[in-house]
Coordinates of C-alpha atoms in Angstrom, one line a residue:
M1 CA -9.6 8.4 -19.0
E2 CA -7.0 11.5 -17.4
Y3 CA -8.0 10.5 -14.5
Q4 CA -6.8 6.4 -15.0
L5 CA -3.4 7.7 -16.2
L6 CA -3.1 9.9 -13.1
A7 CA -4.2 6.7 -11.1
K8 CA -2.0 4.3 -12.7
G9 CA 1.0 6.9 -11.7
I10 CA 0.1 7.8 -8.9
A11 CA 0.1 3.8 -8.2
L12 CA 3.2 3.4 -9.9
A13 CA 5.3 5.8 -8.2
G14 CA 3.6 4.6 -4.8
C15 CA 5.5 1.4 -5.9
G16 CA 8.6 2.9 -5.8
I17 CA 8.4 4.6 -2.6
G18 CA 7.4 1.5 -1.2
A19 CA 10.5 -0.3 -2.2
G20 CA 13.1 2.6 -1.9
C21 CA 12.5 2.3 1.7
A22 CA 11.7 -1.4 2.1
L23 CA 14.7 -2.0 1.0
I24 CA 17.1 1.1 3.6
A25 CA 15.4 -1.8 6.3
G26 CA 18.5 -3.3 5.0
V27 CA 20.8 -1.2 7.0
G28 CA 19.5 -1.4 9.8
P29 CA 19.9 -6.0 10.2
G30 CA 24.0 -4.4 8.8
I31 CA 24.8 -1.7 11.6
G32 CA 23.8 -3.9 14.9
E33 CA 25.4 -7.5 13.5
G34 CA 28.6 -5.7 12.7
N35 CA 28.7 -3.9 16.3
A36 CA 27.0 -7.3 17.5
V37 CA 30.4 -8.9 16.2
A38 CA 32.7 -6.2 17.9
K39 CA 31.9 -6.9 21.1
A40 CA 31.5 -10.2 20.5
L41 CA 35.5 -10.8 19.8
E42 CA 35.8 -8.1 22.4
A43 CA 34.3 -10.2 25.5
I44 CA 36.5 -13.1 24.0
G45 CA 39.2 -10.9 23.9
R46 CA 38.9 -10.0 28.4
Q47 CA 37.8 -14.6 28.6
P48 CA 39.4 -16.6 25.9
E49 CA 37.6 -19.8 28.1
C50 CA 34.0 -18.6 27.4
K51 CA 34.5 -18.4 23.8
G52 CA 32.1 -20.8 22.8
D53 CA 29.2 -19.5 24.4
V54 CA 30.2 -16.2 23.6
T55 CA 29.5 -17.4 19.7
S56 CA 27.1 -19.6 19.7
T57 CA 25.1 -16.4 21.5
M58 CA 26.4 -14.0 18.9
L59 CA 24.7 -16.3 15.6
L60 CA 22.0 -16.2 16.8
G61 CA 21.3 -12.9 17.5
C62 CA 23.4 -12.2 14.0
A63 CA 20.7 -14.3 13.0
I64 CA 17.8 -13.1 13.9
A65 CA 18.9 -9.6 13.1
E66 CA 18.9 -10.7 9.8
T67 CA 15.3 -11.7 9.3
T68 CA 14.9 -8.0 9.6
G69 CA 16.7 -7.5 6.8
I70 CA 15.4 -10.3 4.2
Y71 CA 11.6 -9.1 4.8
G72 CA 12.7 -5.8 4.4
F73 CA 14.1 -7.1 0.7
V74 CA 11.7 -9.3 0.3
T75 CA 8.7 -6.5 0.7
G76 CA 11.0 -4.6 -1.5
L77 CA 10.5 -6.9 -4.5
L78 CA 7.4 -7.5 -3.7
L79 CA 6.0 -4.2 -4.5
I80 CA 8.6 -3.8 -7.4
F81 CA 7.8 -6.8 -9.2
V82 CA 4.4 -7.2 -7.9
A83 CA 2.6 -5.1 -6.6
P84 CA 2.1 -3.0 -9.9
G85 CA 0.8 -6.0 -12.1
S86 CA -2.1 -5.8 -9.5
F87 CA -2.5 -2.2 -9.0
M88 CA -2.8 -2.3 -13.0
K89 CA -5.5 -4.6 -13.2
F90 CA -7.9 -3.1 -10.3
L91 CA -7.3 0.4 -13.0
S92 CA -7.8 -0.7 -15.9

């Protein structure tokens, strides 16, 4: 009986730590997108005639970079709300 309680505590702690690590993944895309926009504005400032090309390329890159943050967010939500219930079913 005590081992089941310990196993449940370890499973919940693992879910919490994993969710925290997964949600940290949102920091990287924010920094990357900020750098991308800064460089795009710098390029447009140097050559205003290529504004359309730079803007479309920057938007595509930001969209691709944002998926990393979304994957981390979804993983964190799954570890918070779905995984503990699944683990408790197996440990009971």
